[in-house]
XYZ file of C-alpha atoms in Angstrom:
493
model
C 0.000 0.000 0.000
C 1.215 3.672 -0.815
C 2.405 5.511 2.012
C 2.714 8.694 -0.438
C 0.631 11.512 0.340
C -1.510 13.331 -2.986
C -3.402 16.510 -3.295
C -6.368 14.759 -4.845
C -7.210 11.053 -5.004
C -8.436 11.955 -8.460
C -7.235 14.746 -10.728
C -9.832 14.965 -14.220
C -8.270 17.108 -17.056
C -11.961 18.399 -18.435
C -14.422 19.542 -17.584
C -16.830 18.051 -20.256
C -19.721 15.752 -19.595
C -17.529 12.494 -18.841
C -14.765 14.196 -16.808
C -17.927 15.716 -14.362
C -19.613 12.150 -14.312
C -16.595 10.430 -13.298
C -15.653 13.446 -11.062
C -18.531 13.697 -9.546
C -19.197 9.555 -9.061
C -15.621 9.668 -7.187
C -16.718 12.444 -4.871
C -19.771 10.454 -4.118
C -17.251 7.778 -2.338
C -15.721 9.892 -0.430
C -12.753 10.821 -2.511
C -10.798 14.112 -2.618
C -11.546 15.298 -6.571
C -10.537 18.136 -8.434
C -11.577 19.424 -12.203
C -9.627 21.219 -14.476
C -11.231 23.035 -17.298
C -9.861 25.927 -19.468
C -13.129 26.969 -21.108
C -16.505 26.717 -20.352
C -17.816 23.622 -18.095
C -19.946 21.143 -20.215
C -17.519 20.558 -22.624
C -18.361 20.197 -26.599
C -22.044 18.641 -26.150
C -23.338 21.467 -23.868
C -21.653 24.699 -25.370
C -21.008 23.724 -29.191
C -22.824 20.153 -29.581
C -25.192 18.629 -28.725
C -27.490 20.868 -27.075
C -27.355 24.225 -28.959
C -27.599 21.962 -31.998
C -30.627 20.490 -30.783
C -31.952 23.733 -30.008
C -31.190 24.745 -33.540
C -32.728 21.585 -35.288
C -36.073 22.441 -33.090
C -36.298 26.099 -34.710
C -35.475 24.858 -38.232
C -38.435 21.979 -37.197
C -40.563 24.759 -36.538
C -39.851 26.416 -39.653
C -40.737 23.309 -41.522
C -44.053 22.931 -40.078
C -44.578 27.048 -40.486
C -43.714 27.318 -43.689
C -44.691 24.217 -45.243
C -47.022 21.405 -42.970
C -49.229 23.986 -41.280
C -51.731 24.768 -44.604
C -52.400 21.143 -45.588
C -54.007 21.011 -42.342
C -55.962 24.119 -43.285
C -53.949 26.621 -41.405
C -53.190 30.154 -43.141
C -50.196 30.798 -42.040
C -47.996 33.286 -44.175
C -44.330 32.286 -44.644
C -41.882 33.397 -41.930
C -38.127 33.703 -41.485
C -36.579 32.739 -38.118
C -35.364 36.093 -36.138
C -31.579 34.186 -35.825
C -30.098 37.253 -33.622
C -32.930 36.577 -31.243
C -33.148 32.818 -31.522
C -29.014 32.784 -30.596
C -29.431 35.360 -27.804
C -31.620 32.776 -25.920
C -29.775 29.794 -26.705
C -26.668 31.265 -25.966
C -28.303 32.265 -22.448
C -29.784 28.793 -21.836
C -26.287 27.444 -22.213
C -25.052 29.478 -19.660
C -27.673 28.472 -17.199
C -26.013 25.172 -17.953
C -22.381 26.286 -17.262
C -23.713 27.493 -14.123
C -26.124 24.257 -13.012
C -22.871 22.738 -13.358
C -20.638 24.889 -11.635
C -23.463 24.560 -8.832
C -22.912 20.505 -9.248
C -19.729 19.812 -8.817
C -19.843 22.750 -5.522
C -22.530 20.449 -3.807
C -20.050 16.927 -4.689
C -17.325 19.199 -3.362
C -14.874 18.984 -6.609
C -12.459 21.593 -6.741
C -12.568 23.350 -10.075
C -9.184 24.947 -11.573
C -9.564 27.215 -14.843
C -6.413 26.649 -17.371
C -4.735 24.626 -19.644
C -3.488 21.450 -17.172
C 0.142 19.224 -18.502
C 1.238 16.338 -17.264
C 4.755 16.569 -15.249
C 4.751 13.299 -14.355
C 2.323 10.067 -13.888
C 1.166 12.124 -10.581
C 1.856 15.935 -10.858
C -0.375 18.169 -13.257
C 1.151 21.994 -13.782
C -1.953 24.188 -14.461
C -1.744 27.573 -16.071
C -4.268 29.088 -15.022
C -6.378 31.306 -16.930
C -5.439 34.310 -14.580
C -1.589 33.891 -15.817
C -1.017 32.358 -12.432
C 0.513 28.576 -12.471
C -0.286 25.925 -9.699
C 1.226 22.253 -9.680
C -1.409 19.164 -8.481
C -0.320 16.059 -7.438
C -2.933 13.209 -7.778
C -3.011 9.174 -7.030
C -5.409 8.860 -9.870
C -5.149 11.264 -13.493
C -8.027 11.029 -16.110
C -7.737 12.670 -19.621
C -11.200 13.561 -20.535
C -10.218 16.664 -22.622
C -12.704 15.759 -25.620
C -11.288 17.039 -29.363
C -12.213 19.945 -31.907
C -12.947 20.358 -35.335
C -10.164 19.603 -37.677
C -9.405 21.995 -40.369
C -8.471 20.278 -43.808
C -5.754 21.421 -46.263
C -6.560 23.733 -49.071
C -5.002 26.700 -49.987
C -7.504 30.241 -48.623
C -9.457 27.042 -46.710
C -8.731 28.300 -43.415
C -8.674 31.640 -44.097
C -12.334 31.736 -45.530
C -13.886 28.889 -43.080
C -15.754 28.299 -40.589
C -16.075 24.711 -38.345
C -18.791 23.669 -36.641
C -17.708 26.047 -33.563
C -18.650 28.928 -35.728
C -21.831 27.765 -36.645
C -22.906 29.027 -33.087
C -20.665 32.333 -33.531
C -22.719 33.161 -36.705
C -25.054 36.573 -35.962
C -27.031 36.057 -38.521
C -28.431 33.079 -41.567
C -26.238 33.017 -44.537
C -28.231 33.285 -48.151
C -25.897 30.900 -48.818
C -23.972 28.430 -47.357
C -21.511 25.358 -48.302
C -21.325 22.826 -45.956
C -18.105 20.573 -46.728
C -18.282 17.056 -45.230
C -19.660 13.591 -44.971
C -19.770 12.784 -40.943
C -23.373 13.409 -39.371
C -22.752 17.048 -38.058
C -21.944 18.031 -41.559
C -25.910 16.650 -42.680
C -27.200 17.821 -39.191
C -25.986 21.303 -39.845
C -26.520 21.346 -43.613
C -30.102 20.456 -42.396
C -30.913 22.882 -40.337
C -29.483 25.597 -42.185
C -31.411 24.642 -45.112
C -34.423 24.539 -43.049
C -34.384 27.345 -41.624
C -33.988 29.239 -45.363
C -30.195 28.998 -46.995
C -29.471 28.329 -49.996
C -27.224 25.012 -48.990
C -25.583 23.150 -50.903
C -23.003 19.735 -49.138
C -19.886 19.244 -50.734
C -18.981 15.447 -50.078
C -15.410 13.431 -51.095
C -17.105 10.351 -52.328
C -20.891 9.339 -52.939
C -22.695 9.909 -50.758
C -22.764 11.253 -46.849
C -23.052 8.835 -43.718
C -21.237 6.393 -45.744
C -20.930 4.174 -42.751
C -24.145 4.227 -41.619
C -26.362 1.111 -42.949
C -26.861 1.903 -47.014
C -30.624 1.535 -46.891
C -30.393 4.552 -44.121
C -27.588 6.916 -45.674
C -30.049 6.124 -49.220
C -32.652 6.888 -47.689
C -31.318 10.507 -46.162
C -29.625 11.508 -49.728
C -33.138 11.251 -51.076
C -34.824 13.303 -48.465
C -32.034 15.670 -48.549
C -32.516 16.852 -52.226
C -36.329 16.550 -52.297
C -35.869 19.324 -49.858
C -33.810 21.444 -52.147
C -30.140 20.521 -50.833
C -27.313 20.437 -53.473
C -25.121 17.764 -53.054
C -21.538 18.213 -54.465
C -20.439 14.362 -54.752
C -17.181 12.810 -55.613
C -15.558 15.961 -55.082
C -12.572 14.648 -53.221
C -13.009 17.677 -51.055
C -11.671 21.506 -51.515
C -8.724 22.097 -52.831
C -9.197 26.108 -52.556
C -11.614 28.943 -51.534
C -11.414 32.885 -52.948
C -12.505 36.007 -51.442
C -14.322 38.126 -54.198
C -13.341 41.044 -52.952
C -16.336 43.130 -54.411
C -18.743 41.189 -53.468
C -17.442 39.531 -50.390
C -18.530 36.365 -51.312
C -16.527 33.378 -51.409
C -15.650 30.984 -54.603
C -14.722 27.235 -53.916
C -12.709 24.933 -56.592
C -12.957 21.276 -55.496
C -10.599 18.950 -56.168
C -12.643 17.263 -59.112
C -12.361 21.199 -60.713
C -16.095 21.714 -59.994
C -16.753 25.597 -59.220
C -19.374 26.863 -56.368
C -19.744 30.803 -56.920
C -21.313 33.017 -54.605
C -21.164 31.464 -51.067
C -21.548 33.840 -47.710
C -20.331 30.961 -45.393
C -18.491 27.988 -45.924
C -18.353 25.275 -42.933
C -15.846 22.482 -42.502
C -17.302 19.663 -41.069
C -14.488 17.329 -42.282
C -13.850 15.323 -39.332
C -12.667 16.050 -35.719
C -8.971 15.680 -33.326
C -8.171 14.796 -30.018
C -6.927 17.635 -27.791
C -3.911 15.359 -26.663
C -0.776 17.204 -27.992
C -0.168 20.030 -25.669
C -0.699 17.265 -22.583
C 3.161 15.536 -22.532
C 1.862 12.390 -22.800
C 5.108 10.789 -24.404
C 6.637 12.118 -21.432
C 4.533 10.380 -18.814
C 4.980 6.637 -20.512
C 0.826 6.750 -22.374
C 0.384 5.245 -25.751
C -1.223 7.650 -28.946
C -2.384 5.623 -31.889
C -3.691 7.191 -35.193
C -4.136 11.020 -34.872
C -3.139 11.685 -31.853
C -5.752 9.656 -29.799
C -5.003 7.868 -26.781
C -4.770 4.169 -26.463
C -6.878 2.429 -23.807
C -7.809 -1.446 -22.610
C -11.899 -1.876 -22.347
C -11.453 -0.740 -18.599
C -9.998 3.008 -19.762
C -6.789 1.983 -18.350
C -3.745 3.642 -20.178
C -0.227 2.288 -20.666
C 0.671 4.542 -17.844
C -1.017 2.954 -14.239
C -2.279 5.923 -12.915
C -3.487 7.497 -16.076
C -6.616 6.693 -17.192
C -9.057 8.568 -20.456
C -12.309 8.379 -21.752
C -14.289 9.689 -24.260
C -13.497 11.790 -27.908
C -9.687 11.675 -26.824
C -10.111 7.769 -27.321
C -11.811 7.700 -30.839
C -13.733 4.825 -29.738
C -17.621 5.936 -29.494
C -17.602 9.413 -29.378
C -20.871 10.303 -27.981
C -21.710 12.052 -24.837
C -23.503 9.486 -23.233
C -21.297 7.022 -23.985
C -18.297 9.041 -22.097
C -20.336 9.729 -19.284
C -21.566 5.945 -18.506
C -17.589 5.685 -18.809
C -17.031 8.020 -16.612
C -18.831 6.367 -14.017
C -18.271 2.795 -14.302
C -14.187 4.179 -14.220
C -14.873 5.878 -10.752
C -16.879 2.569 -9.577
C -13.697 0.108 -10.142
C -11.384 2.639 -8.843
C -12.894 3.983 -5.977
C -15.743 1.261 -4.913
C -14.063 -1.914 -5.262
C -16.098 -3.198 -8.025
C -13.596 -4.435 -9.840
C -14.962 -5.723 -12.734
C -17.187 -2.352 -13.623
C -16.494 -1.103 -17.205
C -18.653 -0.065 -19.979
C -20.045 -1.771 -23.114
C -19.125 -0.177 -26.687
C -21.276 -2.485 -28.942
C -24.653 -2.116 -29.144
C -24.480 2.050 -28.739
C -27.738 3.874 -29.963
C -27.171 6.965 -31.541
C -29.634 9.485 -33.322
C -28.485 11.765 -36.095
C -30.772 14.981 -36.170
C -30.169 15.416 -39.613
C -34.111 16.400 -41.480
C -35.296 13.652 -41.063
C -34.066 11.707 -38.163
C -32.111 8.891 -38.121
C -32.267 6.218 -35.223
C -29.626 3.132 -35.433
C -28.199 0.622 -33.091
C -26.370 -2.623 -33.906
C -24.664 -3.569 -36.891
C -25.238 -2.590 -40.585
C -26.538 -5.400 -43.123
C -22.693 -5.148 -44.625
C -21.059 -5.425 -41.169
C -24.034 -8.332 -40.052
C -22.803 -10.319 -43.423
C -19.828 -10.164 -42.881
C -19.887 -10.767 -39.067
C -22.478 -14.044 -39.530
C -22.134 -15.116 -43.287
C -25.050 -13.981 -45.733
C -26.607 -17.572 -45.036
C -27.420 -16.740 -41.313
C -28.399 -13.029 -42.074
C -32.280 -12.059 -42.095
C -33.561 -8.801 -43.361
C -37.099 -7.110 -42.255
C -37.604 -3.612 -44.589
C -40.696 -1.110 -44.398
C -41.021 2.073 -45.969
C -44.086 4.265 -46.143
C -45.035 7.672 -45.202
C -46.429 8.721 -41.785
C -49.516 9.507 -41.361
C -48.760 13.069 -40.312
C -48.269 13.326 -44.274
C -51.771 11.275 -45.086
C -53.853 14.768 -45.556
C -51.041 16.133 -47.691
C -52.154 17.243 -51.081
C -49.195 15.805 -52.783
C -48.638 12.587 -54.889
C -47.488 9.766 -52.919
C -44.013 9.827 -54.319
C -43.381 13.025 -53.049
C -44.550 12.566 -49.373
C -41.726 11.867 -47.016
C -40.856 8.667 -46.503
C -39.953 6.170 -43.077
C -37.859 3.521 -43.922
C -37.333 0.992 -41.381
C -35.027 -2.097 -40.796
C -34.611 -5.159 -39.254
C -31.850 -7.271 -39.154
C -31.823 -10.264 -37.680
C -29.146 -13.565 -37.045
C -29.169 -17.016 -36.429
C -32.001 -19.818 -36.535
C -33.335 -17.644 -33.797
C -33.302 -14.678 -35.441
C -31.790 -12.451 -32.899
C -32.405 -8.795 -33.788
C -28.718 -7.124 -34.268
C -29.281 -4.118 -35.761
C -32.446 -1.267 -35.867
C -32.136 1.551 -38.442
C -34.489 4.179 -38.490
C -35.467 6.863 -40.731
C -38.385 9.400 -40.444
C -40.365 11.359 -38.051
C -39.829 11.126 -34.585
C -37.183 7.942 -35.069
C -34.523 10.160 -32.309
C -37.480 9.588 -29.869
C -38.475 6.082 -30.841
C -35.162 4.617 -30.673
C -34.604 4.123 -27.268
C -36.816 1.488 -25.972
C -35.779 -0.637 -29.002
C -32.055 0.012 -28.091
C -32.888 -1.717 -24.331
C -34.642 -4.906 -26.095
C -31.655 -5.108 -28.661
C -28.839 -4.496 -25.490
C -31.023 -7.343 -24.200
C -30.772 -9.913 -26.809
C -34.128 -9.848 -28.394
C -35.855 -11.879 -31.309
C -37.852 -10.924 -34.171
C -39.871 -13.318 -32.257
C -39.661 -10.611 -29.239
C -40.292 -7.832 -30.995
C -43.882 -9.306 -32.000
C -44.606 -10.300 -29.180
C -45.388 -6.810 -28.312
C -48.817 -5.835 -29.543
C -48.669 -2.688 -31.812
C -49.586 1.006 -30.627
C -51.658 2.055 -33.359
C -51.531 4.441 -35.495
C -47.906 4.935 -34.303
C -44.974 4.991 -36.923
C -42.827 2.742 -34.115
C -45.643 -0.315 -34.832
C -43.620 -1.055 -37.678
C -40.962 -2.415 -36.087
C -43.453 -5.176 -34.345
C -45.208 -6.114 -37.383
C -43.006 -6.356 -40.152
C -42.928 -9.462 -42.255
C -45.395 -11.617 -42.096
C -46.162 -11.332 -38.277
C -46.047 -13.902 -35.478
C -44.235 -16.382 -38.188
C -40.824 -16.048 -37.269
C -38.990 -18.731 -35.390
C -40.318 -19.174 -31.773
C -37.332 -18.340 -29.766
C -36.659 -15.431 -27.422
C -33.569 -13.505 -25.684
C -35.543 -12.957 -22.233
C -35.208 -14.182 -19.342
C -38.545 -15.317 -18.751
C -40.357 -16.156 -22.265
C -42.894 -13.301 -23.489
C -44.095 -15.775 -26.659
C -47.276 -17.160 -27.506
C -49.357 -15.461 -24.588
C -46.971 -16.341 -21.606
C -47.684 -14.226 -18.341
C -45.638 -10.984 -17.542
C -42.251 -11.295 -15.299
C -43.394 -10.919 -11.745
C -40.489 -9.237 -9.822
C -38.382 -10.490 -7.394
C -39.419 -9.319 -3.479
C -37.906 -8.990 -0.314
């Protein structure tokens, strides 16, 4: 047993959603925990993520049903822009409520908060420059490297001179007429969507095909169709930018791709060309921990790095970069090292994730492609449905042009155990979760009819496809829910 004596029993570079969970489970056991931040508390998901985008992809959802739902059901409403300056004066405040609400957390756990850039000395000193100019050296029995990553900036010559990333998408004062959105990833179609939405002139400049190239084909299909119905341009097989020019009489910029195409005329263009760890200012070649490709940190399935007392989690891994995902990290981290439970750790297959691109996109489990070639064709079974909601029934439109749900099935094994759901459509962010529990749990197509449908729901697809109740009798539960068995009765005290 140690008989050295540590500032902190737990020392978190970031103050982002996964650093605060695991900061915050630690303090819960007892254990001395401080947090080191050198912007804003919440990291990327509350202040330039996933919540302002969310609050963006509501207004542009608004805008939709304003501008174009609300008369087929008899409404006159007369077209309307968005008031941007006002619509990013309140976000920007609500995100600062956040900052604060979790300022006020970590105050109640009783985690000391430092504001600075932190560097490793060695595997148990930090120096911190503070943001004041002042310096302060930590020492800590336990380091975590939560520090999340940015947006990269690709090559190009004028590229980062006349760019924006996704960070200045929330800096912008005002809706471009037109914008170029270069990238592939989901936050190049989420922003491309709302921005379109909400009344650009957008057009998506993508290297190869297609975006979401690695999401199931059916689903990235599916969203390319959607995406020019609703008057996107999509710039494909570009190989990306190779410059951008400043017009400087209009002020508008000029972009040659790499295939020689020309866009004229845009206001904005955003990079949303992938994303970096924020690992190289950290010494972590001088404190013994492992990088791999880009920069990001290597880690064992318990977040342990090459370094004992070094641990990381979250976008600095390049595992599953979600929020969620680093904050059940988080936690599970603080459980083994600080509550004996040796064995805690999170699971990485299986993640749900919803793209708020227009519309939705809801997916867990493996693609058909990544099923095949996990199982073998011969054990793979696919369940497809595509049709348009019923919000669009009323619409007076032909059929072709209504929006479309697609959904998707697929299934493995003589059992047909459900390992993937993929989701496209109205309201599939909101629908995907219960179906991501009964996947995580090993359900059948068998299972998933053995629910009875909520009707008229769009989500009753996913229990009635095929030909229903014909698929082979077997089940992942515990207790059998097939062929009117009675409900799990719980175990009491």
């Amino acid at each position: 047993m140690s008989t050295t004596t540590y500032d902190y029993d737990y020392l978190v570079f970031g103050g982002g959603s996964g650093g605060i969970a695991s900061g915050k489970r630690a303090a819960s056991y007892g254990k001395k925990v401080a947090i080191v931040e050198r912007a804003r508390l919440g990291g990327t998901c509350v202040n330039v993520g996933c919540v302002p985008k969310k609050i963006m992809w509501m207004a542009a959802s608004i805008s939709e049903t304003l501008n174009h739902d609300a008369a087929q059901y008899g409404f006159a409403v007369p077209k309307t822009k968005v008031d941007w300056p006002a619509l990013k004066k309140k976000r920007d405040s609500y995100i600062v409520k956040l900052n604060n609400i979790y300022a006020g957390g970590l105050d109640r756990t009783g985690c000391d908060t430092y504001t600075g850039d932190a560097t490793l000395v060695d595997a148990h000193t930090v120096s911190i420059k503070m943001n004041d100019g002042s310096e302060k050296t930590l020492t800590a029995e336990n380091i975590l490297i939560a520090v999340g990553g940015r947006p990269s900036m690709p090559p190009g010559e004028g590229v980062a001179e006349h760019s924006i990333t996704s960070d200045g998408f929330f800096e912008l004062e005002d809706i471009p007429a037109v914008v170029v959105v270069v990238g592939a990833g989901y936050i190049a179609v989420e922003l491309a969507g709302v921005l379109n939405a909400l009344g650009a002139k957008t057009h998506l400049v993508v290297r190869k095909a297609k975006a979401l190239r690695e999401f199931d084909p059916d689903i990235s299909d599916s969203l390319d169709a959607e995406m020019q119905k609703q008057g996107i341009t999509i710039h494909r097989n570009t190989s990306g930018v190779a410059k951008i020019e400043l017009d400087s009489k209009s002020g508008k910029k000029n972009l040659t791709l790499v295939n020689g195409e020309i866009i004229y005329g845009a206001d904005t263009v955003l990079m949303a060309a992938g994303r970096v760890p924020n690992t190289e200012s950290l010494n972590l070649d001088k404190v013994g921990v492992t990088t791999g490709k880009k920069g990001y940190i290597t880690v064992d399935e318990y977040q342990s790095t090459s370094s004992p007392s070094i641990f990381a989690l979250g976008d600095v891994c390049g595992t599953v970069e979600l929020t969620p995902m680093a904050i059940a990290a988080g936690r599970r981290l603080a459980d083994r090292l600080f509550d004996g439970q040796a064995d805690a750790k999170v699971s990485y297959e299986h993640v749900p994730t919803v793209v708020f691109s227009h519309p939705t996109i809801g997916t867990i489990g493996l693609t058909e492609p990544k099923a095949i070639a996990k199982y073998g064709e011969e054990n793979i079974k696919v369940y497809k449905s595509k049709f348009s909601n019923l919000f669009y029934g009323i619409f007076d439109m032909e059929s072709d042009d209504k929006p479309k749900t697609f959904m998707k099935l697929i299934t493995a094994g003589a059992n047909e155990t459900v390992v993937g759901v993929h989701i496209i459509g109205m309201g599939a962010d909101e629908m995907l979760q219960g179906f991501g529990v009964a996947v995580k749990m090993g359900a059948t197509k068998a299972d998933f009819d053995s629910c009875i449908a909520i009707h008229p729901t769009a989500s009753e697809e996913l229990v009635t496809m095929g030909t229903w109740g014909t698929s082979a009798k077997a089940t992942g539960a515990k207790v059998s829910p097939l062929m009117g068995a009675p409900s799990v009765e719980p175990e009491l005290k």
